[in-house]
Amino acid sequence: MKDNIVLIGMPGAGKSTVGVVLAKRLGYRFVDSDLVIQEKHDKLLHELIEEHGVEGFWKIEEEVNASLKPRRSVIATGGSVIYGACAMEHLREIGTVVYLKLPLEDVAERLGDLNARGVTLMPGQTLADLYEERVPLYEKYAHETIDCHGIRIREVVQRIAVLN
């Protein structure tokens, strides 16, 4: 296993929650790339999306993720990280990419207000459309996939920890 673990998946899949617990268990640092973006630009995600548009935000997200250089860290990415090919290749080089897979129904139940969460939807795009568009990209970039449907956080953490 590489030096870092990179968590990808739909918003609401538990990347940040699992990431914090996993980092504690492994004695790694925890990096939330959404927080890195917010710190670097001194704005909330939804403010960046409003200001730069969805595609402009993706460029910001790609630039930040492609520049990450952590060591012995668990990195929780934003759900749209998979739109940045350069960032994804970089993340695959510096870590093991783990896709936290969740059915659409679970994602919808967990998410609530999409705009407040900083979810990047194109005009007229539904959550189901977004899910259909992203799943093949998550599968393409993942080294490992963990099915998170119906299992507790500690079980997800255990499944990832044994990869290490």
mmCIF file with all atom_site columns, C-alpha atoms in Angstrom:
data_model
loop_
_atom_site.group_PDB
_atom_site.id
_atom_site.type_symbol
_atom_site.label_atom_id
_atom_site.label_alt_id
_atom_site.label_comp_id
_atom_site.label_asym_id
_atom_site.label_entity_id
_atom_site.label_seq_id
_atom_site.pdbx_PDB_ins_code
_atom_site.Cartn_x
_atom_site.Cartn_y
_atom_site.Cartn_z
_atom_site.occupancy
_atom_site.B_iso_or_equiv
_atom_site.pdbx_formal_charge
_atom_site.auth_seq_id
_atom_site.auth_comp_id
_atom_site.auth_asym_id
_atom_site.auth_atom_id
_atom_site.pdbx_PDB_model_num
ATOM 1   C CA . MET A 1 1   ? 0.000   0.000  0.000   1.00 0.00 ? 1   MET A CA 1
ATOM 2   C CA . LYS A 1 2   ? 1.171   3.521  -0.780  1.00 0.00 ? 2   LYS A CA 1
ATOM 3   C CA . ASP A 1 3   ? 1.922   6.203  1.792   1.00 0.00 ? 3   ASP A CA 1
ATOM 4   C CA . ASN A 1 4   ? -1.566  7.764  1.744   1.00 0.00 ? 4   ASN A CA 1
ATOM 5   C CA . ILE A 1 5   ? -5.172  6.621  1.497   1.00 0.00 ? 5   ILE A CA 1
ATOM 6   C CA . VAL A 1 6   ? -7.427  8.722  -0.735  1.00 0.00 ? 6   VAL A CA 1
ATOM 7   C CA . LEU A 1 7   ? -11.196 8.446  -0.241  1.00 0.00 ? 7   LEU A CA 1
ATOM 8   C CA . ILE A 1 8   ? -13.487 9.173  -3.190  1.00 0.00 ? 8   ILE A CA 1
ATOM 9   C CA . GLY A 1 9   ? -17.236 8.826  -3.620  1.00 0.00 ? 9   GLY A CA 1
ATOM 10  C CA . MET A 1 10  ? -20.523 10.665 -3.810  1.00 0.00 ? 10  MET A CA 1
ATOM 11  C CA . PRO A 1 11  ? -21.301 13.492 -1.395  1.00 0.00 ? 11  PRO A CA 1
ATOM 12  C CA . GLY A 1 12  ? -22.770 11.909 1.719   1.00 0.00 ? 12  GLY A CA 1
ATOM 13  C CA . ALA A 1 13  ? -20.861 8.632  1.281   1.00 0.00 ? 13  ALA A CA 1
ATOM 14  C CA . GLY A 1 14  ? -18.962 9.290  4.512   1.00 0.00 ? 14  GLY A CA 1
ATOM 15  C CA . LYS A 1 15  ? -15.525 10.250 3.180   1.00 0.00 ? 15  LYS A CA 1
ATOM 16  C CA . SER A 1 16  ? -14.800 12.849 5.866   1.00 0.00 ? 16  SER A CA 1
ATOM 17  C CA . THR A 1 17  ? -16.335 10.852 8.719   1.00 0.00 ? 17  THR A CA 1
ATOM 18  C CA . VAL A 1 18  ? -14.584 7.611  7.741   1.00 0.00 ? 18  VAL A CA 1
ATOM 19  C CA . GLY A 1 19  ? -11.390 9.551  7.014   1.00 0.00 ? 19  GLY A CA 1
ATOM 20  C CA . VAL A 1 20  ? -11.101 11.006 10.519  1.00 0.00 ? 20  VAL A CA 1
ATOM 21  C CA . VAL A 1 21  ? -11.713 7.636  12.217  1.00 0.00 ? 21  VAL A CA 1
ATOM 22  C CA . LEU A 1 22  ? -9.372  5.798  9.822   1.00 0.00 ? 22  LEU A CA 1
ATOM 23  C CA . ALA A 1 23  ? -6.599  8.359  10.336  1.00 0.00 ? 23  ALA A CA 1
ATOM 24  C CA . LYS A 1 24  ? -6.836  7.939  14.119  1.00 0.00 ? 24  LYS A CA 1
ATOM 25  C CA . ARG A 1 25  ? -6.771  4.167  13.795  1.00 0.00 ? 25  ARG A CA 1
ATOM 26  C CA . LEU A 1 26  ? -3.707  4.155  11.524  1.00 0.00 ? 26  LEU A CA 1
ATOM 27  C CA . GLY A 1 27  ? -1.874  7.001  13.258  1.00 0.00 ? 27  GLY A CA 1
ATOM 28  C CA . TYR A 1 28  ? -2.076  9.051  10.050  1.00 0.00 ? 28  TYR A CA 1
ATOM 29  C CA . ARG A 1 29  ? -2.906  12.707 9.534   1.00 0.00 ? 29  ARG A CA 1
ATOM 30  C CA . PHE A 1 30  ? -6.312  13.628 8.113   1.00 0.00 ? 30  PHE A CA 1
ATOM 31  C CA . VAL A 1 31  ? -6.649  15.975 5.131   1.00 0.00 ? 31  VAL A CA 1
ATOM 32  C CA . ASP A 1 32  ? -10.061 17.134 3.899   1.00 0.00 ? 32  ASP A CA 1
ATOM 33  C CA . SER A 1 33  ? -9.442  18.567 0.435   1.00 0.00 ? 33  SER A CA 1
ATOM 34  C CA . ASP A 1 34  ? -12.680 20.606 0.576   1.00 0.00 ? 34  ASP A CA 1
ATOM 35  C CA . LEU A 1 35  ? -11.329 22.374 3.671   1.00 0.00 ? 35  LEU A CA 1
ATOM 36  C CA . VAL A 1 36  ? -7.979  22.932 1.925   1.00 0.00 ? 36  VAL A CA 1
ATOM 37  C CA . ILE A 1 37  ? -9.878  24.581 -0.973  1.00 0.00 ? 37  ILE A CA 1
ATOM 38  C CA . GLN A 1 38  ? -11.874 26.772 1.439   1.00 0.00 ? 38  GLN A CA 1
ATOM 39  C CA . GLU A 1 39  ? -8.733  27.814 3.343   1.00 0.00 ? 39  GLU A CA 1
ATOM 40  C CA . LYS A 1 40  ? -6.762  28.581 0.189   1.00 0.00 ? 40  LYS A CA 1
ATOM 41  C CA . HIS A 1 41  ? -9.545  30.738 -1.285  1.00 0.00 ? 41  HIS A CA 1
ATOM 42  C CA . ASP A 1 42  ? -10.990 32.033 2.025   1.00 0.00 ? 42  ASP A CA 1
ATOM 43  C CA . LYS A 1 43  ? -14.508 31.168 0.855   1.00 0.00 ? 43  LYS A CA 1
ATOM 44  C CA . LEU A 1 44  ? -17.053 28.411 1.389   1.00 0.00 ? 44  LEU A CA 1
ATOM 45  C CA . LEU A 1 45  ? -17.486 25.853 -1.400  1.00 0.00 ? 45  LEU A CA 1
ATOM 46  C CA . HIS A 1 46  ? -20.936 27.108 -2.409  1.00 0.00 ? 46  HIS A CA 1
ATOM 47  C CA . GLU A 1 47  ? -19.552 30.673 -2.591  1.00 0.00 ? 47  GLU A CA 1
ATOM 48  C CA . LEU A 1 48  ? -16.792 29.488 -4.942  1.00 0.00 ? 48  LEU A CA 1
ATOM 49  C CA . ILE A 1 49  ? -19.368 27.646 -7.079  1.00 0.00 ? 49  ILE A CA 1
ATOM 50  C CA . GLU A 1 50  ? -21.577 30.776 -7.237  1.00 0.00 ? 50  GLU A CA 1
ATOM 51  C CA . GLU A 1 51  ? -18.600 32.988 -8.087  1.00 0.00 ? 51  GLU A CA 1
ATOM 52  C CA . HIS A 1 52  ? -16.799 30.751 -10.623 1.00 0.00 ? 52  HIS A CA 1
ATOM 53  C CA . GLY A 1 53  ? -19.592 28.470 -11.867 1.00 0.00 ? 53  GLY A CA 1
ATOM 54  C CA . VAL A 1 54  ? -19.506 24.687 -11.666 1.00 0.00 ? 54  VAL A CA 1
ATOM 55  C CA . GLU A 1 55  ? -16.747 24.193 -14.217 1.00 0.00 ? 55  GLU A CA 1
ATOM 56  C CA . GLY A 1 56  ? -14.688 27.038 -12.729 1.00 0.00 ? 56  GLY A CA 1
ATOM 57  C CA . PHE A 1 57  ? -14.987 25.369 -9.330  1.00 0.00 ? 57  PHE A CA 1
ATOM 58  C CA . TRP A 1 58  ? -13.825 22.053 -10.831 1.00 0.00 ? 58  TRP A CA 1
ATOM 59  C CA . LYS A 1 59  ? -10.662 23.810 -12.085 1.00 0.00 ? 59  LYS A CA 1
ATOM 60  C CA . ILE A 1 60  ? -9.996  25.184 -8.576  1.00 0.00 ? 60  ILE A CA 1
ATOM 61  C CA . GLU A 1 61  ? -10.645 21.747 -7.085  1.00 0.00 ? 61  GLU A CA 1
ATOM 62  C CA . GLU A 1 62  ? -8.330  20.058 -9.591  1.00 0.00 ? 62  GLU A CA 1
ATOM 63  C CA . GLU A 1 63  ? -5.536  22.560 -8.976  1.00 0.00 ? 63  GLU A CA 1
ATOM 64  C CA . VAL A 1 64  ? -5.708  22.119 -5.190  1.00 0.00 ? 64  VAL A CA 1
ATOM 65  C CA . ASN A 1 65  ? -5.919  18.305 -5.311  1.00 0.00 ? 65  ASN A CA 1
ATOM 66  C CA . ALA A 1 66  ? -3.097  18.050 -7.849  1.00 0.00 ? 66  ALA A CA 1
ATOM 67  C CA . SER A 1 67  ? -0.871  20.088 -5.512  1.00 0.00 ? 67  SER A CA 1
ATOM 68  C CA . LEU A 1 68  ? -1.438  18.015 -2.348  1.00 0.00 ? 68  LEU A CA 1
ATOM 69  C CA . LYS A 1 69  ? 1.769   16.462 -1.018  1.00 0.00 ? 69  LYS A CA 1
ATOM 70  C CA . PRO A 1 70  ? 0.859   14.845 2.307   1.00 0.00 ? 70  PRO A CA 1
ATOM 71  C CA . ARG A 1 71  ? 2.664   11.890 3.839   1.00 0.00 ? 71  ARG A CA 1
ATOM 72  C CA . ARG A 1 72  ? 1.065   9.159  5.928   1.00 0.00 ? 72  ARG A CA 1
ATOM 73  C CA . SER A 1 73  ? -2.342  10.789 5.538   1.00 0.00 ? 73  SER A CA 1
ATOM 74  C CA . VAL A 1 74  ? -5.934  9.894  4.870   1.00 0.00 ? 74  VAL A CA 1
ATOM 75  C CA . ILE A 1 75  ? -7.266  12.326 2.262   1.00 0.00 ? 75  ILE A CA 1
ATOM 76  C CA . ALA A 1 76  ? -11.020 12.867 1.975   1.00 0.00 ? 76  ALA A CA 1
ATOM 77  C CA . THR A 1 77  ? -11.814 14.443 -1.390  1.00 0.00 ? 77  THR A CA 1
ATOM 78  C CA . GLY A 1 78  ? -14.838 16.331 -2.633  1.00 0.00 ? 78  GLY A CA 1
ATOM 79  C CA . GLY A 1 79  ? -17.323 14.271 -4.648  1.00 0.00 ? 79  GLY A CA 1
ATOM 80  C CA . SER A 1 80  ? -16.447 16.085 -7.887  1.00 0.00 ? 80  SER A CA 1
ATOM 81  C CA . VAL A 1 81  ? -12.682 15.433 -7.651  1.00 0.00 ? 81  VAL A CA 1
ATOM 82  C CA . ILE A 1 82  ? -13.052 12.763 -10.353 1.00 0.00 ? 82  ILE A CA 1
ATOM 83  C CA . TYR A 1 83  ? -13.672 15.443 -13.008 1.00 0.00 ? 83  TYR A CA 1
ATOM 84  C CA . GLY A 1 84  ? -10.010 16.492 -12.740 1.00 0.00 ? 84  GLY A CA 1
ATOM 85  C CA . ALA A 1 85  ? -7.934  13.895 -14.590 1.00 0.00 ? 85  ALA A CA 1
ATOM 86  C CA . CYS A 1 86  ? -4.599  15.474 -13.568 1.00 0.00 ? 86  CYS A CA 1
ATOM 87  C CA . ALA A 1 87  ? -5.637  15.569 -9.922  1.00 0.00 ? 87  ALA A CA 1
ATOM 88  C CA . MET A 1 88  ? -6.825  11.965 -10.020 1.00 0.00 ? 88  MET A CA 1
ATOM 89  C CA . GLU A 1 89  ? -3.593  10.725 -11.615 1.00 0.00 ? 89  GLU A CA 1
ATOM 90  C CA . HIS A 1 90  ? -1.634  12.617 -8.935  1.00 0.00 ? 90  HIS A CA 1
ATOM 91  C CA . LEU A 1 91  ? -3.775  11.159 -6.129  1.00 0.00 ? 91  LEU A CA 1
ATOM 92  C CA . ARG A 1 92  ? -3.372  7.644  -7.576  1.00 0.00 ? 92  ARG A CA 1
ATOM 93  C CA . GLU A 1 93  ? 0.417   8.138  -7.573  1.00 0.00 ? 93  GLU A CA 1
ATOM 94  C CA . ILE A 1 94  ? 0.634   9.362  -3.970  1.00 0.00 ? 94  ILE A CA 1
ATOM 95  C CA . GLY A 1 95  ? -1.921  7.018  -2.435  1.00 0.00 ? 95  GLY A CA 1
ATOM 96  C CA . THR A 1 96  ? -4.288  4.102  -2.637  1.00 0.00 ? 96  THR A CA 1
ATOM 97  C CA . VAL A 1 97  ? -7.621  5.418  -3.931  1.00 0.00 ? 97  VAL A CA 1
ATOM 98  C CA . VAL A 1 98  ? -10.606 3.864  -2.162  1.00 0.00 ? 98  VAL A CA 1
ATOM 99  C CA . TYR A 1 99  ? -14.120 4.376  -3.543  1.00 0.00 ? 99  TYR A CA 1
ATOM 100 C CA . LEU A 1 100 ? -16.787 4.465  -0.833  1.00 0.00 ? 100 LEU A CA 1
ATOM 101 C CA . LYS A 1 101 ? -19.706 3.075  -2.819  1.00 0.00 ? 101 LYS A CA 1
ATOM 102 C CA . LEU A 1 102 ? -23.263 3.860  -1.771  1.00 0.00 ? 102 LEU A CA 1
ATOM 103 C CA . PRO A 1 103 ? -26.569 3.301  -3.603  1.00 0.00 ? 103 PRO A CA 1
ATOM 104 C CA . LEU A 1 104 ? -28.369 6.400  -4.933  1.00 0.00 ? 104 LEU A CA 1
ATOM 105 C CA . GLU A 1 105 ? -31.194 5.982  -2.391  1.00 0.00 ? 105 GLU A CA 1
ATOM 106 C CA . ASP A 1 106 ? -28.709 6.151  0.521   1.00 0.00 ? 106 ASP A CA 1
ATOM 107 C CA . VAL A 1 107 ? -26.983 9.195  -0.983  1.00 0.00 ? 107 VAL A CA 1
ATOM 108 C CA . ALA A 1 108 ? -30.299 11.034 -1.399  1.00 0.00 ? 108 ALA A CA 1
ATOM 109 C CA . GLU A 1 109 ? -31.335 10.207 2.165   1.00 0.00 ? 109 GLU A CA 1
ATOM 110 C CA . ARG A 1 110 ? -28.045 11.440 3.654   1.00 0.00 ? 110 ARG A CA 1
ATOM 111 C CA . LEU A 1 111 ? -27.628 14.632 1.641   1.00 0.00 ? 111 LEU A CA 1
ATOM 112 C CA . GLY A 1 112 ? -30.536 16.968 2.333   1.00 0.00 ? 112 GLY A CA 1
ATOM 113 C CA . ASP A 1 113 ? -29.911 20.430 0.847   1.00 0.00 ? 113 ASP A CA 1
ATOM 114 C CA . LEU A 1 114 ? -27.538 19.958 -2.087  1.00 0.00 ? 114 LEU A CA 1
ATOM 115 C CA . ASN A 1 115 ? -26.599 23.627 -2.439  1.00 0.00 ? 115 ASN A CA 1
ATOM 116 C CA . ALA A 1 116 ? -25.631 23.984 1.223   1.00 0.00 ? 116 ALA A CA 1
ATOM 117 C CA . ARG A 1 117 ? -23.411 20.904 0.808   1.00 0.00 ? 117 ARG A CA 1
ATOM 118 C CA . GLY A 1 118 ? -21.583 22.499 -2.132  1.00 0.00 ? 118 GLY A CA 1
ATOM 119 C CA . VAL A 1 119 ? -22.709 19.759 -4.536  1.00 0.00 ? 119 VAL A CA 1
ATOM 120 C CA . THR A 1 120 ? -21.908 20.750 -8.125  1.00 0.00 ? 120 THR A CA 1
ATOM 121 C CA . LEU A 1 121 ? -25.042 20.226 -10.204 1.00 0.00 ? 121 LEU A CA 1
ATOM 122 C CA . MET A 1 122 ? -25.391 21.576 -13.721 1.00 0.00 ? 122 MET A CA 1
ATOM 123 C CA . PRO A 1 123 ? -28.648 23.465 -14.459 1.00 0.00 ? 123 PRO A CA 1
ATOM 124 C CA . GLY A 1 124 ? -31.492 20.949 -14.756 1.00 0.00 ? 124 GLY A CA 1
ATOM 125 C CA . GLN A 1 125 ? -29.340 18.062 -13.507 1.00 0.00 ? 125 GLN A CA 1
ATOM 126 C CA . THR A 1 126 ? -30.882 15.812 -10.863 1.00 0.00 ? 126 THR A CA 1
ATOM 127 C CA . LEU A 1 127 ? -29.072 13.879 -8.157  1.00 0.00 ? 127 LEU A CA 1
ATOM 128 C CA . ALA A 1 128 ? -29.861 10.684 -10.102 1.00 0.00 ? 128 ALA A CA 1
ATOM 129 C CA . ASP A 1 129 ? -28.266 12.185 -13.251 1.00 0.00 ? 129 ASP A CA 1
ATOM 130 C CA . LEU A 1 130 ? -25.208 13.166 -11.241 1.00 0.00 ? 130 LEU A CA 1
ATOM 131 C CA . TYR A 1 131 ? -24.944 9.692  -9.710  1.00 0.00 ? 131 TYR A CA 1
ATOM 132 C CA . GLU A 1 132 ? -25.143 8.002  -13.135 1.00 0.00 ? 132 GLU A CA 1
ATOM 133 C CA . GLU A 1 133 ? -22.457 10.357 -14.483 1.00 0.00 ? 133 GLU A CA 1
ATOM 134 C CA . ARG A 1 134 ? -20.028 9.947  -11.586 1.00 0.00 ? 134 ARG A CA 1
ATOM 135 C CA . VAL A 1 135 ? -20.157 6.232  -10.703 1.00 0.00 ? 135 VAL A CA 1
ATOM 136 C CA . PRO A 1 136 ? -18.181 5.096  -13.785 1.00 0.00 ? 136 PRO A CA 1
ATOM 137 C CA . LEU A 1 137 ? -15.499 7.705  -12.970 1.00 0.00 ? 137 LEU A CA 1
ATOM 138 C CA . TYR A 1 138 ? -15.243 6.591  -9.336  1.00 0.00 ? 138 TYR A CA 1
ATOM 139 C CA . GLU A 1 139 ? -14.893 3.006  -10.548 1.00 0.00 ? 139 GLU A CA 1
ATOM 140 C CA . LYS A 1 140 ? -12.276 4.013  -13.143 1.00 0.00 ? 140 LYS A CA 1
ATOM 141 C CA . TYR A 1 141 ? -9.985  5.758  -10.654 1.00 0.00 ? 141 TYR A CA 1
ATOM 142 C CA . ALA A 1 142 ? -10.402 3.500  -7.594  1.00 0.00 ? 142 ALA A CA 1
ATOM 143 C CA . HIS A 1 143 ? -7.734  0.991  -6.629  1.00 0.00 ? 143 HIS A CA 1
ATOM 144 C CA . GLU A 1 144 ? -10.248 -0.517 -4.164  1.00 0.00 ? 144 GLU A CA 1
ATOM 145 C CA . THR A 1 145 ? -14.021 -0.276 -3.712  1.00 0.00 ? 145 THR A CA 1
ATOM 146 C CA . ILE A 1 146 ? -15.811 -0.596 -0.375  1.00 0.00 ? 146 ILE A CA 1
ATOM 147 C CA . ASP A 1 147 ? -19.583 -1.146 -0.494  1.00 0.00 ? 147 ASP A CA 1
ATOM 148 C CA . CYS A 1 148 ? -20.865 1.021  2.378   1.00 0.00 ? 148 CYS A CA 1
ATOM 149 C CA . HIS A 1 149 ? -24.552 0.130  2.104   1.00 0.00 ? 149 HIS A CA 1
ATOM 150 C CA . GLY A 1 150 ? -25.960 -1.010 5.424   1.00 0.00 ? 150 GLY A CA 1
ATOM 151 C CA . ILE A 1 151 ? -22.668 -1.171 7.323   1.00 0.00 ? 151 ILE A CA 1
ATOM 152 C CA . ARG A 1 152 ? -21.418 0.990  10.193  1.00 0.00 ? 152 ARG A CA 1
ATOM 153 C CA . ILE A 1 153 ? -18.541 3.422  9.995   1.00 0.00 ? 153 ILE A CA 1
ATOM 154 C CA . ARG A 1 154 ? -16.294 1.200  12.119  1.00 0.00 ? 154 ARG A CA 1
ATOM 155 C CA . GLU A 1 155 ? -16.843 -1.665 9.648   1.00 0.00 ? 155 GLU A CA 1
ATOM 156 C CA . VAL A 1 156 ? -15.931 0.573  6.693   1.00 0.00 ? 156 VAL A CA 1
ATOM 157 C CA . VAL A 1 157 ? -12.813 1.686  8.598   1.00 0.00 ? 157 VAL A CA 1
ATOM 158 C CA . GLN A 1 158 ? -11.908 -1.943 9.356   1.00 0.00 ? 158 GLN A CA 1
ATOM 159 C CA . ARG A 1 159 ? -12.247 -2.943 5.677   1.00 0.00 ? 159 ARG A CA 1
ATOM 160 C CA . ILE A 1 160 ? -9.943  -0.126 4.592   1.00 0.00 ? 160 ILE A CA 1
ATOM 161 C CA . ALA A 1 161 ? -7.454  -0.670 7.443   1.00 0.00 ? 161 ALA A CA 1
ATOM 162 C CA . VAL A 1 162 ? -6.865  -4.304 6.426   1.00 0.00 ? 162 VAL A CA 1
ATOM 163 C CA . LEU A 1 163 ? -5.794  -3.065 2.961   1.00 0.00 ? 163 LEU A CA 1
ATOM 164 C CA . ASN A 1 164 ? -2.924  -1.270 4.671   1.00 0.00 ? 164 ASN A CA 1
#
